[in-house]
Amino acid sequence: MRPPLPLQQHADGRAMGHFSGPDLHSHFQPLFNTQQQAIAYEALLRPCVPGGSNYLAPNQAFALASTAQTAIYLDRLCRVVHALNFVRQQPGNAQLFLNVSPQHLQAVAHNYGATFEAMLALCGLRPQQVVLEILEAGHGDVTQLQQAVQGWRNRGFQIALDDFGCQNSNFDRLWQLTPDIVKLDKQLVHQAQSNQRAAIILPKLIEMIHDLGALVVCEGIETLAQHQRCTNAGADLLQGYFYARPAAHLHTVCSATCAKAPAAT
């Protein structure tokens, strides 16, 4: 019996990958501007046992990558699946946010983004349509991270620093990497609702990031109160269950609850 091809087409037309057991599916969660318009989508990996209905955690799929080269292969396969599923839904001018695994970064030594740029072209996307997300605290080698960021940026990719403000955050990364976008850790948003010090820090942190020339995403927003706090604090983009849950299709409008919230003026 021949092993499954790494890329297959689902019955409904969606692309899916296959790697060492699980099928690899795409879900997308929109990022809304303060006018409640979906202007970007974050691709999220949804691994699933073939024939099953329950999704596995993404790290369970990456745990199957036993070598550096298989980690690179899996990370690129996931991003190609996401790109194909994004393009087929005709997203217009929306951008696609793609996560880069720490294992991938540690395994690639040079020509950052060269292979992926070529793969994107086959999917019908240009680097200018893609934002690469890197975990703020996920990489210990700052020099390698700087080289990777510069290589990606030279090819036209934008860079987002993810989960900034979590426990191990390093403010030096903001001026070492000069990201285009900074995604604040959801715990900052949640703590600002109950902790007065966090509530004071949130708008000041957003202002500082703006001064460095980056946009700010507040993620993990689940309630109207959190939405209002983040918009009042100056966030540029908003993401969370309050607006839309991740889904295989692209949400172009926010939830009914979100729609009742006044848009920023």
Tab-separated table of N, CA and C in Angstrom, residues 3 5 16 29 34 58 87 101 117-118 122 132 156 169 171 198 213 221 223 238 247 261:
chain	number	residue	atom	x	y	z
A	3	PRO	N	2.078	5.033	0.663
A	3	PRO	CA	1.764	6.023	1.701
A	3	PRO	C	1.013	7.203	1.104
A	5	LEU	N	-0.018	10.844	-0.142
A	5	LEU	CA	0.762	11.972	-0.638
A	5	LEU	C	0.775	13.066	0.419
A	16	MET	N	-5.298	19.598	2.273
A	16	MET	CA	-4.848	19.092	3.564
A	16	MET	C	-3.518	18.385	3.360
A	29	GLN	N	-8.364	32.457	11.903
A	29	GLN	CA	-9.029	33.399	12.809
A	29	GLN	C	-8.734	34.815	12.330
A	34	THR	N	-10.194	48.540	14.124
A	34	THR	CA	-11.123	49.125	15.100
A	34	THR	C	-12.436	49.555	14.472
A	58	PRO	N	-1.513	21.186	18.005
A	58	PRO	CA	-0.453	21.324	16.995
A	58	PRO	C	0.886	20.752	17.442
A	87	VAL	N	-5.825	31.114	-0.325
A	87	VAL	CA	-5.985	31.638	-1.684
A	87	VAL	C	-7.301	31.181	-2.310
A	101	SER	N	7.758	27.864	13.200
A	101	SER	CA	8.093	27.051	14.372
A	101	SER	C	9.522	27.329	14.828
A	117	GLU	N	9.415	31.430	-0.289
A	117	GLU	CA	8.971	32.402	-1.295
A	117	GLU	C	8.613	31.686	-2.599
A	118	ALA	N	9.446	30.733	-2.995
A	118	ALA	CA	9.164	29.969	-4.218
A	118	ALA	C	7.913	29.123	-4.068
A	122	LEU	N	3.965	29.352	-6.102
A	122	LEU	CA	3.191	28.249	-6.676
A	122	LEU	C	1.768	28.227	-6.127
A	132	LEU	N	4.892	36.885	8.854
A	132	LEU	CA	5.466	35.738	9.553
A	132	LEU	C	5.513	36.034	11.047
A	156	GLY	N	10.400	40.709	1.354
A	156	GLY	CA	9.098	41.347	1.311
A	156	GLY	C	8.119	40.895	2.375
A	169	SER	N	9.284	37.863	28.626
A	169	SER	CA	9.465	38.891	27.611
A	169	SER	C	10.746	39.691	27.828
A	171	PHE	N	12.340	43.230	26.515
A	171	PHE	CA	12.047	44.450	25.772
A	171	PHE	C	13.129	44.763	24.743
A	198	ALA	N	-1.897	46.658	35.739
A	198	ALA	CA	-1.911	46.186	34.345
A	198	ALA	C	-2.747	47.123	33.480
A	213	GLY	N	7.423	52.354	15.786
A	213	GLY	CA	7.002	52.195	14.403
A	213	GLY	C	6.241	50.925	14.088
A	221	ILE	N	-9.216	38.431	23.048
A	221	ILE	CA	-10.339	39.240	23.535
A	221	ILE	C	-11.610	38.398	23.513
A	223	THR	N	-14.603	39.424	25.677
A	223	THR	CA	-15.772	40.140	26.188
A	223	THR	C	-15.817	41.565	25.640
A	238	LEU	N	-7.465	43.729	16.455
A	238	LEU	CA	-8.114	43.018	17.546
A	238	LEU	C	-8.425	41.592	17.104
A	247	ALA	N	-12.026	28.970	12.135
A	247	ALA	CA	-12.865	28.119	11.299
A	247	ALA	C	-12.151	27.846	9.987
A	261	ALA	N	-21.133	46.278	19.321
A	261	ALA	CA	-20.184	47.179	19.984
A	261	ALA	C	-19.930	48.379	19.087
